[in-house]
PDB file of C-alpha atoms in Angstrom:
ATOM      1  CA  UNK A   1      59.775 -31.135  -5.699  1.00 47.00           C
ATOM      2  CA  UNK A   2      57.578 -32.977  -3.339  1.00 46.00           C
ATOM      3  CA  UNK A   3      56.186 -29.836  -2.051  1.00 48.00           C
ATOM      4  CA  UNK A   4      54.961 -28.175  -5.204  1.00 48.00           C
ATOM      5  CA  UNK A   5      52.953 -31.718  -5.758  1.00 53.00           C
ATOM      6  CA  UNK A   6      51.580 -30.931  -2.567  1.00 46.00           C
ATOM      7  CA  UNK A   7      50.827 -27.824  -3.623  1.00 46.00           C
ATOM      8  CA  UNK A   8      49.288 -28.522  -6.313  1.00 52.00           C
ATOM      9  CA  UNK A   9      47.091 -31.243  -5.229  1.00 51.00           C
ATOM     10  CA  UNK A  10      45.440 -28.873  -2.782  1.00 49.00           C
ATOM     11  CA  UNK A  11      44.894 -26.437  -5.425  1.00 48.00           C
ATOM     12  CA  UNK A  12      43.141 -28.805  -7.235  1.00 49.00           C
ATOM     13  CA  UNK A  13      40.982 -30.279  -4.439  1.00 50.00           C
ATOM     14  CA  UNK A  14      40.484 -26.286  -3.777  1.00 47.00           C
ATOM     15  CA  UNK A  15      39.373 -25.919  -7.371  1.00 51.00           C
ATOM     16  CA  UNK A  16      36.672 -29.317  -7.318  1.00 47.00           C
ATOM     17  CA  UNK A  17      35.405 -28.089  -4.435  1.00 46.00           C
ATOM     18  CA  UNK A  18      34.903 -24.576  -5.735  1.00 46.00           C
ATOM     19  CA  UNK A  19      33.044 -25.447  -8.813  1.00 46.00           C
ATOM     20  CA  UNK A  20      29.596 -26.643  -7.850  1.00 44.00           C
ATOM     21  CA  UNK A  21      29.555 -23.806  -5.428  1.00 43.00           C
ATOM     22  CA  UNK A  22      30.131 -21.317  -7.733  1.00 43.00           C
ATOM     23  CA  UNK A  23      27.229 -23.224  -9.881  1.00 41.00           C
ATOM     24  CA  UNK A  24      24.984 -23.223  -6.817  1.00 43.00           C
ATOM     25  CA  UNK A  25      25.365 -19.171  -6.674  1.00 40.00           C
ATOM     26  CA  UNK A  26      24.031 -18.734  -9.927  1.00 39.00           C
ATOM     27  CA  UNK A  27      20.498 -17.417  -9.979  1.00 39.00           C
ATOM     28  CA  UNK A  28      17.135 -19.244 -11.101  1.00 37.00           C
ATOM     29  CA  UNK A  29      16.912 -18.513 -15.104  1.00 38.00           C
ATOM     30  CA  UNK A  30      14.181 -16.458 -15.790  1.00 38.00           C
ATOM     31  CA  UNK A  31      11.215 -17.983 -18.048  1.00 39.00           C
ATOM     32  CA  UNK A  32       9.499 -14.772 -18.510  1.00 42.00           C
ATOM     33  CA  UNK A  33       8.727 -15.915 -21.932  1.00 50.00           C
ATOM     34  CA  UNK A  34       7.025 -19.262 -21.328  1.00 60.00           C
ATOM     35  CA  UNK A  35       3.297 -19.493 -22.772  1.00 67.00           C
ATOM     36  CA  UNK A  36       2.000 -21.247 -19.871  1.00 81.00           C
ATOM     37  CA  UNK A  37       2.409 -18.750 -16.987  1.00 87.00           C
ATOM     38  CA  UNK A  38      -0.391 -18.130 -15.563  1.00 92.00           C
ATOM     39  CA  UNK A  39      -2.466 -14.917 -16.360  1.00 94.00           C
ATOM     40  CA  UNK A  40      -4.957 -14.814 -13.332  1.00 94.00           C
ATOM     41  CA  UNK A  41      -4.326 -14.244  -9.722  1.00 95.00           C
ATOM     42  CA  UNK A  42      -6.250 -15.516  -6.520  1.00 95.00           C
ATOM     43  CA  UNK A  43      -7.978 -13.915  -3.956  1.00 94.00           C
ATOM     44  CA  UNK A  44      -6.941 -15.983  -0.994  1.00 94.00           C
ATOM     45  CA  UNK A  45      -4.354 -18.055   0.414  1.00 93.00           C
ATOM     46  CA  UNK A  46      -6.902 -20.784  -0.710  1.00 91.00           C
ATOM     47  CA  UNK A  47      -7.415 -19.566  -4.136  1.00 93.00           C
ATOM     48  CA  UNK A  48      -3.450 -18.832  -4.885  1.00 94.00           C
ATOM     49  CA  UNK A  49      -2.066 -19.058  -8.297  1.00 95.00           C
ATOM     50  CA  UNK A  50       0.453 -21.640  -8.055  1.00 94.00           C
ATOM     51  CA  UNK A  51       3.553 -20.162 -10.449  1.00 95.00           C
ATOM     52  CA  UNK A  52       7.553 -21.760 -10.754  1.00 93.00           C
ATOM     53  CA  UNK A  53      10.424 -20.126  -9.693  1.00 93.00           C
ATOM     54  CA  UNK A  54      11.696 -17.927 -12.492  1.00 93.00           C
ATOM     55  CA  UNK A  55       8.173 -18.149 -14.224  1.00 94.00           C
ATOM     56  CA  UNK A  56       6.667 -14.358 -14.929  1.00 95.00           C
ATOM     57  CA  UNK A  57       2.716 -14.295 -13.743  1.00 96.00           C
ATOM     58  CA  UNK A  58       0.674 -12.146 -14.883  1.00 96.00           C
ATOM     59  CA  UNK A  59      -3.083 -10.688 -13.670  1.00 96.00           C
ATOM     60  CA  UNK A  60      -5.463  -8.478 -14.022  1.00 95.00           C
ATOM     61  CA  UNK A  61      -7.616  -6.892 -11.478  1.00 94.00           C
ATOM     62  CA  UNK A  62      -9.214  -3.314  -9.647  1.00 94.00           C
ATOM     63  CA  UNK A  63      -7.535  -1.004  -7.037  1.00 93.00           C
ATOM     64  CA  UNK A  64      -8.475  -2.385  -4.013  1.00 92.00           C
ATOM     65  CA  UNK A  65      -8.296  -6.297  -4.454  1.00 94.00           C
ATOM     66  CA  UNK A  66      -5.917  -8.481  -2.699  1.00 96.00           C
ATOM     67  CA  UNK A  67      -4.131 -10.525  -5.390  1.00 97.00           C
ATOM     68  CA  UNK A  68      -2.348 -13.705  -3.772  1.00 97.00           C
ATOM     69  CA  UNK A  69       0.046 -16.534  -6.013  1.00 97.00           C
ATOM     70  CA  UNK A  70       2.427 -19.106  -4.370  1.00 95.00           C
ATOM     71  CA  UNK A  71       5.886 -20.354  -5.383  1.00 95.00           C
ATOM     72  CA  UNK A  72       7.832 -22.843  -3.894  1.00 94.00           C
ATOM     73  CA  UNK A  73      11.043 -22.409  -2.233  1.00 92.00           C
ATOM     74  CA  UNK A  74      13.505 -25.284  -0.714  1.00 89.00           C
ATOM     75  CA  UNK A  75      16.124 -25.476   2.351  1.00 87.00           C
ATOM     76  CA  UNK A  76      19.718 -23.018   1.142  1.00 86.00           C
ATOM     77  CA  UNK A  77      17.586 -20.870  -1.042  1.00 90.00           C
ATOM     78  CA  UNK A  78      17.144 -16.951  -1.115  1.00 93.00           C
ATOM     79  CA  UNK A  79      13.850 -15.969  -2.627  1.00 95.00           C
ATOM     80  CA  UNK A  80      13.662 -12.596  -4.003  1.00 97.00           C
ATOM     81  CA  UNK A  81      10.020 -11.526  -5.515  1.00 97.00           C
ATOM     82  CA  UNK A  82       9.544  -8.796  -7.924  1.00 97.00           C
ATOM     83  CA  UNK A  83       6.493  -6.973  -8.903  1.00 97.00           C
ATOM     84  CA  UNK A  84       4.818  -4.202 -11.341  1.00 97.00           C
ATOM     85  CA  UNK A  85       1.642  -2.655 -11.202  1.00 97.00           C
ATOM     86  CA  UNK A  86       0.748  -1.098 -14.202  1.00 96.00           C
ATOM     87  CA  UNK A  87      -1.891   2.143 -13.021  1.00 95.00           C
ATOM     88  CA  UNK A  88      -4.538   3.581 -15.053  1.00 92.00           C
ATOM     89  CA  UNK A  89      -3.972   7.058 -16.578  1.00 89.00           C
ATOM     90  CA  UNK A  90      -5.539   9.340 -14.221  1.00 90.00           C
ATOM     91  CA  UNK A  91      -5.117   8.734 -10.395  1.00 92.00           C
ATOM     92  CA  UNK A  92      -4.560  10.236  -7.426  1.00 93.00           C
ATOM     93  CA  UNK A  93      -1.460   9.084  -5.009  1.00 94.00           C
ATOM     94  CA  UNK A  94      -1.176   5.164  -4.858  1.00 94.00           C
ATOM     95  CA  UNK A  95       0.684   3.425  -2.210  1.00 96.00           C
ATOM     96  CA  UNK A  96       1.451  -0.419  -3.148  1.00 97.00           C
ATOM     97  CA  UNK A  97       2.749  -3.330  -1.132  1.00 97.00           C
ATOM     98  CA  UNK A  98       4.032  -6.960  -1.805  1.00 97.00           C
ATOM     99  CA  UNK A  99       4.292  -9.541   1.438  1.00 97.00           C
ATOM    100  CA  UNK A 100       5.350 -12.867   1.494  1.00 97.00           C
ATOM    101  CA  UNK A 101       4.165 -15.414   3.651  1.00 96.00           C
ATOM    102  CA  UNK A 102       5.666 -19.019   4.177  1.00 93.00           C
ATOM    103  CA  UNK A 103       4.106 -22.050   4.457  1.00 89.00           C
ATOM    104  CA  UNK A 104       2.452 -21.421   7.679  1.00 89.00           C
ATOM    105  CA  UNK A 105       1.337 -18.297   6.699  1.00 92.00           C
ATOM    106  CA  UNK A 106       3.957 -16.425   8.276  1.00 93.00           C
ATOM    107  CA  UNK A 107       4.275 -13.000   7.279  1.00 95.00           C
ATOM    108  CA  UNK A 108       8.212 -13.148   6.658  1.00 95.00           C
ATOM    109  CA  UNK A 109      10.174  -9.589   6.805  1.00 93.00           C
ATOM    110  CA  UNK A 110      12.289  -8.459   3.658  1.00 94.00           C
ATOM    111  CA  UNK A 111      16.130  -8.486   3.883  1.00 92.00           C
ATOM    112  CA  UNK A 112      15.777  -5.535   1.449  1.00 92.00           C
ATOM    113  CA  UNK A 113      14.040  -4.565  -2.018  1.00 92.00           C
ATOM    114  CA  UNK A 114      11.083  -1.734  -1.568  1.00 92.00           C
ATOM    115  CA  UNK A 115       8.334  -3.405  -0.147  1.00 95.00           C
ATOM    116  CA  UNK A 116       6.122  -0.359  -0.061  1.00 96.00           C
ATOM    117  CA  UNK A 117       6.058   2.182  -3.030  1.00 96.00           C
ATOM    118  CA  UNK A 118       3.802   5.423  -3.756  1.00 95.00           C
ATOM    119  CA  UNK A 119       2.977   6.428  -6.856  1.00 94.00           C
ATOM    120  CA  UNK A 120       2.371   9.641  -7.769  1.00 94.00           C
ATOM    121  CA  UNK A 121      -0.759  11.045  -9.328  1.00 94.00           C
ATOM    122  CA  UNK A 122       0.034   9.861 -13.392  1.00 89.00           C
ATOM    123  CA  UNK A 123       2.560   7.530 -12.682  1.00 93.00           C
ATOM    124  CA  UNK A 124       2.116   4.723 -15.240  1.00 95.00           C
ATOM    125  CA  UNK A 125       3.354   2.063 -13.367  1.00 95.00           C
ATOM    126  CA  UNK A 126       5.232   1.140  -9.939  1.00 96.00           C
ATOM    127  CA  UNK A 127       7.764  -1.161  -9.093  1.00 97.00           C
ATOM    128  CA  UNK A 128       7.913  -3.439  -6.069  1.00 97.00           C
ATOM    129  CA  UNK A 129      10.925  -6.310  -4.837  1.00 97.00           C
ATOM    130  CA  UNK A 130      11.382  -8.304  -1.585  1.00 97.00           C
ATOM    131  CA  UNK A 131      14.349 -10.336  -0.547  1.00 96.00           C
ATOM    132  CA  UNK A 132      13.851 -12.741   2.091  1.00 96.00           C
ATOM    133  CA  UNK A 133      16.564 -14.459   4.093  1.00 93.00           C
ATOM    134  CA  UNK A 134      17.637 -17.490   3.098  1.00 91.00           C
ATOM    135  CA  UNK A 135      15.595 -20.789   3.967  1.00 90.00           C
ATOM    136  CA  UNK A 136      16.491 -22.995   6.755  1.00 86.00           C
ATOM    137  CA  UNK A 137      16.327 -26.660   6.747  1.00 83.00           C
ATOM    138  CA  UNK A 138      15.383 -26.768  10.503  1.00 81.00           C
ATOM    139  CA  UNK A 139      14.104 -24.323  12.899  1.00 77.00           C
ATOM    140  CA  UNK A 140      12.832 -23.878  16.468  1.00 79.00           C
ATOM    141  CA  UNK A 141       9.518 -23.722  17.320  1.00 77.00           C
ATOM    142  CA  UNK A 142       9.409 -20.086  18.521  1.00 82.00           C
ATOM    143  CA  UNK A 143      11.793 -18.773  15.308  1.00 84.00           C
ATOM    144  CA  UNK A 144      10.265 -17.173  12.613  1.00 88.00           C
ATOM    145  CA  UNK A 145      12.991 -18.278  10.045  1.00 88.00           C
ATOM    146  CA  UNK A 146      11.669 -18.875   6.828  1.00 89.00           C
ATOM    147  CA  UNK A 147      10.822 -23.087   6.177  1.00 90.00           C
ATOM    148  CA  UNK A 148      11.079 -25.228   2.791  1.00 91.00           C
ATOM    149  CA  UNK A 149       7.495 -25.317   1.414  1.00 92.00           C
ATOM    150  CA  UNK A 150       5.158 -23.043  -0.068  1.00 94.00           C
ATOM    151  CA  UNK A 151       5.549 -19.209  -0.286  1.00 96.00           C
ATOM    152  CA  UNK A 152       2.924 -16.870  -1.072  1.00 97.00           C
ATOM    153  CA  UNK A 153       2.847 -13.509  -3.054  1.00 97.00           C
ATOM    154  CA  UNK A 154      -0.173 -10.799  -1.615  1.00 97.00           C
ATOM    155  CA  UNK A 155      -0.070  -7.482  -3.901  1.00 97.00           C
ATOM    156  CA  UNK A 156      -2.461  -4.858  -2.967  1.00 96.00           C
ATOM    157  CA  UNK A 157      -2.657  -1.166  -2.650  1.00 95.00           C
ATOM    158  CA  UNK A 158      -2.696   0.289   1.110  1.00 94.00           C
ATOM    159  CA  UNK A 159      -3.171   4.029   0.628  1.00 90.00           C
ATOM    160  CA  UNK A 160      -6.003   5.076  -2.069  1.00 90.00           C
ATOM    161  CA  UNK A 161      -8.180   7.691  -2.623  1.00 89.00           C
ATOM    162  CA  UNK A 162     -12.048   7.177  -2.683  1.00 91.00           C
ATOM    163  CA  UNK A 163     -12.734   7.985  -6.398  1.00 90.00           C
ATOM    164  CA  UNK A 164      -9.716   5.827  -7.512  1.00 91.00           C
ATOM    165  CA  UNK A 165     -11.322   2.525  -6.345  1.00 92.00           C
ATOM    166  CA  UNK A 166     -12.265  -0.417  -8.384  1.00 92.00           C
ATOM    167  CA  UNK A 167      -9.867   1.519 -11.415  1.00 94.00           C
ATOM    168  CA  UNK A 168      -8.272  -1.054 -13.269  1.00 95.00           C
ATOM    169  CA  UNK A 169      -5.120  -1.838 -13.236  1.00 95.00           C
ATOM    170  CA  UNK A 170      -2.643  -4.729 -14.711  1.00 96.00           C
ATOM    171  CA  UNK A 171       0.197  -6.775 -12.399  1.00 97.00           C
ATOM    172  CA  UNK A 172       3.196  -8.921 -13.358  1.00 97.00           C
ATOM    173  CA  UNK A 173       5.154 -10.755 -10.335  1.00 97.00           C
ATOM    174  CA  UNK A 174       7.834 -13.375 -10.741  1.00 97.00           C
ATOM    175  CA  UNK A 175       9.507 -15.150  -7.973  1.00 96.00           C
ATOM    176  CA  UNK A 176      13.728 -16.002  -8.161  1.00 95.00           C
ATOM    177  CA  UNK A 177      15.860 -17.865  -5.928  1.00 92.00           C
ATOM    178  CA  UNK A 178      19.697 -17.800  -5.290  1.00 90.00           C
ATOM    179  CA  UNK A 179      21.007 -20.755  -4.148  1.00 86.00           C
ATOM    180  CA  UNK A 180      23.234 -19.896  -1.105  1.00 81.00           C
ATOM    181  CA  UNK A 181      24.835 -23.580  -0.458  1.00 67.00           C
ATOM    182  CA  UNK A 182      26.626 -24.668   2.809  1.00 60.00           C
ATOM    183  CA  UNK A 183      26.926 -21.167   4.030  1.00 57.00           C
ATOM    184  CA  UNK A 184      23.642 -20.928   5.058  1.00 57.00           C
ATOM    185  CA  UNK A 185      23.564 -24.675   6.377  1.00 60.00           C
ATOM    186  CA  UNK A 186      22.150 -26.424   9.557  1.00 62.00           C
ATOM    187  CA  UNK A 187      22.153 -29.961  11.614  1.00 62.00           C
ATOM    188  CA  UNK A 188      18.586 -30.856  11.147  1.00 62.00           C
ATOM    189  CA  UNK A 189      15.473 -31.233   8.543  1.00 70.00           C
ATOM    190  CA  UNK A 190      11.474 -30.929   8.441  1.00 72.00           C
ATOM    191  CA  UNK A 191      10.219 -34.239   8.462  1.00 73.00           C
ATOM    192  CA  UNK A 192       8.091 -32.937   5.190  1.00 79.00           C
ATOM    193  CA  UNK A 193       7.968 -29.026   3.752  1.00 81.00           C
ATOM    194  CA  UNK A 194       5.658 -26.847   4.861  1.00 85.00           C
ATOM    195  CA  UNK A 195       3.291 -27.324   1.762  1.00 86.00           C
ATOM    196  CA  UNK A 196      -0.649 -26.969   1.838  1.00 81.00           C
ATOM    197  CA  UNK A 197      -2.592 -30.539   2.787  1.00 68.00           C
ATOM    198  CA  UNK A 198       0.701 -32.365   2.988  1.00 56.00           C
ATOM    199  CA  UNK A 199      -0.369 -34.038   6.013  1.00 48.00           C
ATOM    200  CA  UNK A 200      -4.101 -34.685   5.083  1.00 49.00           C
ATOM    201  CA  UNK A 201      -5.085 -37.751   4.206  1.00 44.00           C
ATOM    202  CA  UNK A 202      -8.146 -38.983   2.094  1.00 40.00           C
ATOM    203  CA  UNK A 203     -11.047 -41.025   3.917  1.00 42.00           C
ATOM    204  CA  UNK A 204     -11.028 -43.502   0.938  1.00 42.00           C
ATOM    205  CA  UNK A 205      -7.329 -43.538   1.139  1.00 46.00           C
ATOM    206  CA  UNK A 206      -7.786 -44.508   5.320  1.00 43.00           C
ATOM    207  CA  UNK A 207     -10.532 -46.943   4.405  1.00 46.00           C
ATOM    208  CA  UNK A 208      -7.792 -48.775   2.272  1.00 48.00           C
ATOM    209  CA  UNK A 209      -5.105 -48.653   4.989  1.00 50.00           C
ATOM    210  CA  UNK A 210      -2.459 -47.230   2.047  1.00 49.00           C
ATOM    211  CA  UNK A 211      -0.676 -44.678   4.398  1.00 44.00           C
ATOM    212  CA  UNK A 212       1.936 -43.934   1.458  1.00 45.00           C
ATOM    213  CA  UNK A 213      -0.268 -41.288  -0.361  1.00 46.00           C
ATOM    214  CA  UNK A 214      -1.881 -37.726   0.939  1.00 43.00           C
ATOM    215  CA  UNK A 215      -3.896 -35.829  -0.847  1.00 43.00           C
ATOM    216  CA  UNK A 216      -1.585 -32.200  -1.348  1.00 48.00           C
ATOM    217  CA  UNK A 217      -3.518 -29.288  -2.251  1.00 56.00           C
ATOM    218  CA  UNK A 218      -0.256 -27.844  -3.591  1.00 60.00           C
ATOM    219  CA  UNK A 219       1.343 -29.339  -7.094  1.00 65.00           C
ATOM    220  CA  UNK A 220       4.592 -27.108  -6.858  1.00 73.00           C
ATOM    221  CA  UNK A 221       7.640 -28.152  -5.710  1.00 73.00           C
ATOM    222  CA  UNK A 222      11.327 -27.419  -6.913  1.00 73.00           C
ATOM    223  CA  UNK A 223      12.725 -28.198  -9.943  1.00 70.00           C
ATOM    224  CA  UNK A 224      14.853 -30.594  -8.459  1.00 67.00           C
ATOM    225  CA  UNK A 225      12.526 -31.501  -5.990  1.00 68.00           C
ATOM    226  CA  UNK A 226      12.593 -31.050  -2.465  1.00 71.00           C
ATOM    227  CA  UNK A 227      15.964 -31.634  -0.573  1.00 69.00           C
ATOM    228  CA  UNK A 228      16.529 -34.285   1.983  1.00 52.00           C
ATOM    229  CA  UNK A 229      18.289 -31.484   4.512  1.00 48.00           C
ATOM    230  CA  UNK A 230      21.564 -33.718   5.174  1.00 52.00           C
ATOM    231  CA  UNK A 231      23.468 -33.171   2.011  1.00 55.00           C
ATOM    232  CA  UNK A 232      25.204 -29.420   1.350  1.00 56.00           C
ATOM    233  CA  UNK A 233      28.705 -28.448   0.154  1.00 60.00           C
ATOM    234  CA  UNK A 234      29.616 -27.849   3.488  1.00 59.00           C
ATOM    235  CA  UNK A 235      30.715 -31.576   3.494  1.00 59.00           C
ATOM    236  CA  UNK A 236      33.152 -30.641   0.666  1.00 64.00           C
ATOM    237  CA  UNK A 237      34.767 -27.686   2.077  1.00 60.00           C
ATOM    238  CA  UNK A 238      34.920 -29.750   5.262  1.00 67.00           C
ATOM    239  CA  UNK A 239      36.469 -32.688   3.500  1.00 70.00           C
ATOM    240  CA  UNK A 240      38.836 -30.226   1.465  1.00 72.00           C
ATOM    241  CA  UNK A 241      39.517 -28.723   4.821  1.00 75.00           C
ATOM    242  CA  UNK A 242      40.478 -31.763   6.597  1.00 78.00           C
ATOM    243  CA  UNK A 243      43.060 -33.012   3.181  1.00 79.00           C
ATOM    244  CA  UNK A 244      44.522 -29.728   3.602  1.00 81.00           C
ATOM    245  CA  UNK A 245      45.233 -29.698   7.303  1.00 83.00           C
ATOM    246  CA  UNK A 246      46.735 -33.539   6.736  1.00 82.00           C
ATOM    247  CA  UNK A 247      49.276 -32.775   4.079  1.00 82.00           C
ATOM    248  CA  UNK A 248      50.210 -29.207   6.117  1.00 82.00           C
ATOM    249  CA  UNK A 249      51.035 -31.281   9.017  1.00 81.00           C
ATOM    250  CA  UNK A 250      52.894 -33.932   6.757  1.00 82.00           C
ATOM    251  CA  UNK A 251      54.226 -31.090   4.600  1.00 78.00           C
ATOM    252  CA  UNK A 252      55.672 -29.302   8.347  1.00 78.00           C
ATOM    253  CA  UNK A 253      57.265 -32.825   9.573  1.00 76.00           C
ATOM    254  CA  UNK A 254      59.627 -32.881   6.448  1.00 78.00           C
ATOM    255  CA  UNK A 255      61.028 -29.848   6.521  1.00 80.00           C
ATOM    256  CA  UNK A 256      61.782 -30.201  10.814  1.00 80.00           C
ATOM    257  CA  UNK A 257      62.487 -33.890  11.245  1.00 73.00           C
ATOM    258  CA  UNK A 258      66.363 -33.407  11.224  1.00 60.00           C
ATOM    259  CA  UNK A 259      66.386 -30.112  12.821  1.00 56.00           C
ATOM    260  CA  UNK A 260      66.674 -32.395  16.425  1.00 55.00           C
ATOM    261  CA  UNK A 261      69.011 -35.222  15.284  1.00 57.00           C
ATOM    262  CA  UNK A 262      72.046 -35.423  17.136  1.00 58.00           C
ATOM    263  CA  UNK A 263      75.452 -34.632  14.609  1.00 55.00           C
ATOM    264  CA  UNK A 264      76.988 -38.186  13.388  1.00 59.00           C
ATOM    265  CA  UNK A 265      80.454 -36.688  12.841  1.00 58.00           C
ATOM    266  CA  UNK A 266      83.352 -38.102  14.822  1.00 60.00           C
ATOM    267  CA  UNK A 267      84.708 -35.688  17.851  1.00 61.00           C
ATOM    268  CA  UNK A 268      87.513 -33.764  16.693  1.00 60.00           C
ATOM    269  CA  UNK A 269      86.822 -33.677  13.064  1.00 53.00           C
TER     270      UNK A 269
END
């Protein structure tokens, strides 16, 4: 009897523990249909539209500009970016690219999705994805691991004919995130994320001596906001760990505490 309570109780802890990392898996909802994304890219990583995660920008521009927009992405989080270039009617051969840069304008590489695309002469439109590795709440100097902050979105064509540029053409990008939990876990946070003018502070505001505000050239941030680095469910797993290892020795005692006890019946008998 006692050991199916045991049993049970570890179940359950297994279960609690379970839940908000099955929750945490769940991708960013998509809010393609929100009227305020933004229809307008920038030029620059200066000029960058700023759009949410799940949010579905759209832009309109000529073969041969660099569009650029910026989405934030926080410590446990796998970005994946999607992208569609809608092509005039007649063209020749078009080869597209989307890159993604972090907050130190890091070009970071693709865990997979097709980066590069042609399109052939007529296609209507072409498709383009990248899925970076997950971010990192601390990193060495000399890694290129992607960082909490700001991320930013270049779309631009690499291969074109002569008499195809300045065509019009039409994008649509939107930025997702999977949350990847303890997994992808480490023993350390940035003192801020890596987010445009952060660390730049306003004469007026030095004049003043008020340290406590900066003036941020970036307004995104997470939903949630930005995590403080310490907290994952690695703690849980390691706590659930820890309750189960307890009652498996208490559970193993029981069942061999009398197997060394010497007999208590009389010689003879």
């Amino acid at each position: 009897m006692w050991m199916t309570r045991v049993l049970s109780a570890a179940l359950l802890m297994l279960g609690l523990a379970a839940a908000p990392a099955a929750a945490d898996s769940s991708p960013s909802p998509s809010a393609s249909g929100d009227s305020s994304a933004p229809t307008s890219a920038g030029t620059s990583f200066r000029t960058a539209t700023e759009i949410e995660q799940g949010q579905q920008a759209t832009a309109s521009g000529s073969t041969g500009d660099y569009l650029y927009w910026s989405f934030p992405a926080d410590a446990g989080q796998r970005p994946t970016v999607k992208a569609t270039v809608k092509l005039p009617a007649a063209h020749a051969a078009q080869t597209w690219q989307i890159d993604v840069y972090d907050g130190l304008r890091r070009r970071q590489a693709c865990q997979y999705g097709a980066q590069t695309r042609t399109a052939a002469p007529g296609t209507a439109s072409v498709d383009l994805a990248c899925t970076l590795r997950t971010v990192r709440a601390w990193s060495e100097a000399w890694a290129n691991d992607p960082l909490p902050g700001t991320y930013y979105i270049r779309l631009t064509v690499v291969n074109l004919a002569t008499a195809d540029l300045g065509q019009p053409i039409g994008a649509s990008v939107q930025a997702d995130a999977k949350d990847i939990g303890g997994s992808a876990a480490v023993d350390g946070s940035l003192a801020k994320p890596l987010v445009p003018g952060i660390a730049v502070t306003s004469k007026s505001q030095s004049d003043e001596g008020d340290s406590s505000k900066s003036a941020v050239l970036s307004s995104i941030e997470p939903e949630d906001g930005w995590a403080s680095g310490w907290w994952s469910d690695r703690w849980v797993w390691t706590a659930v760990g820890a309750a189960l290892a307890a009652l498996a020795g208490i559970g193993g005692y029981a069942l061999t505490r009398g197997a060394g006890r010497p007999s208590r019946m009389p010689p003879g008998a």
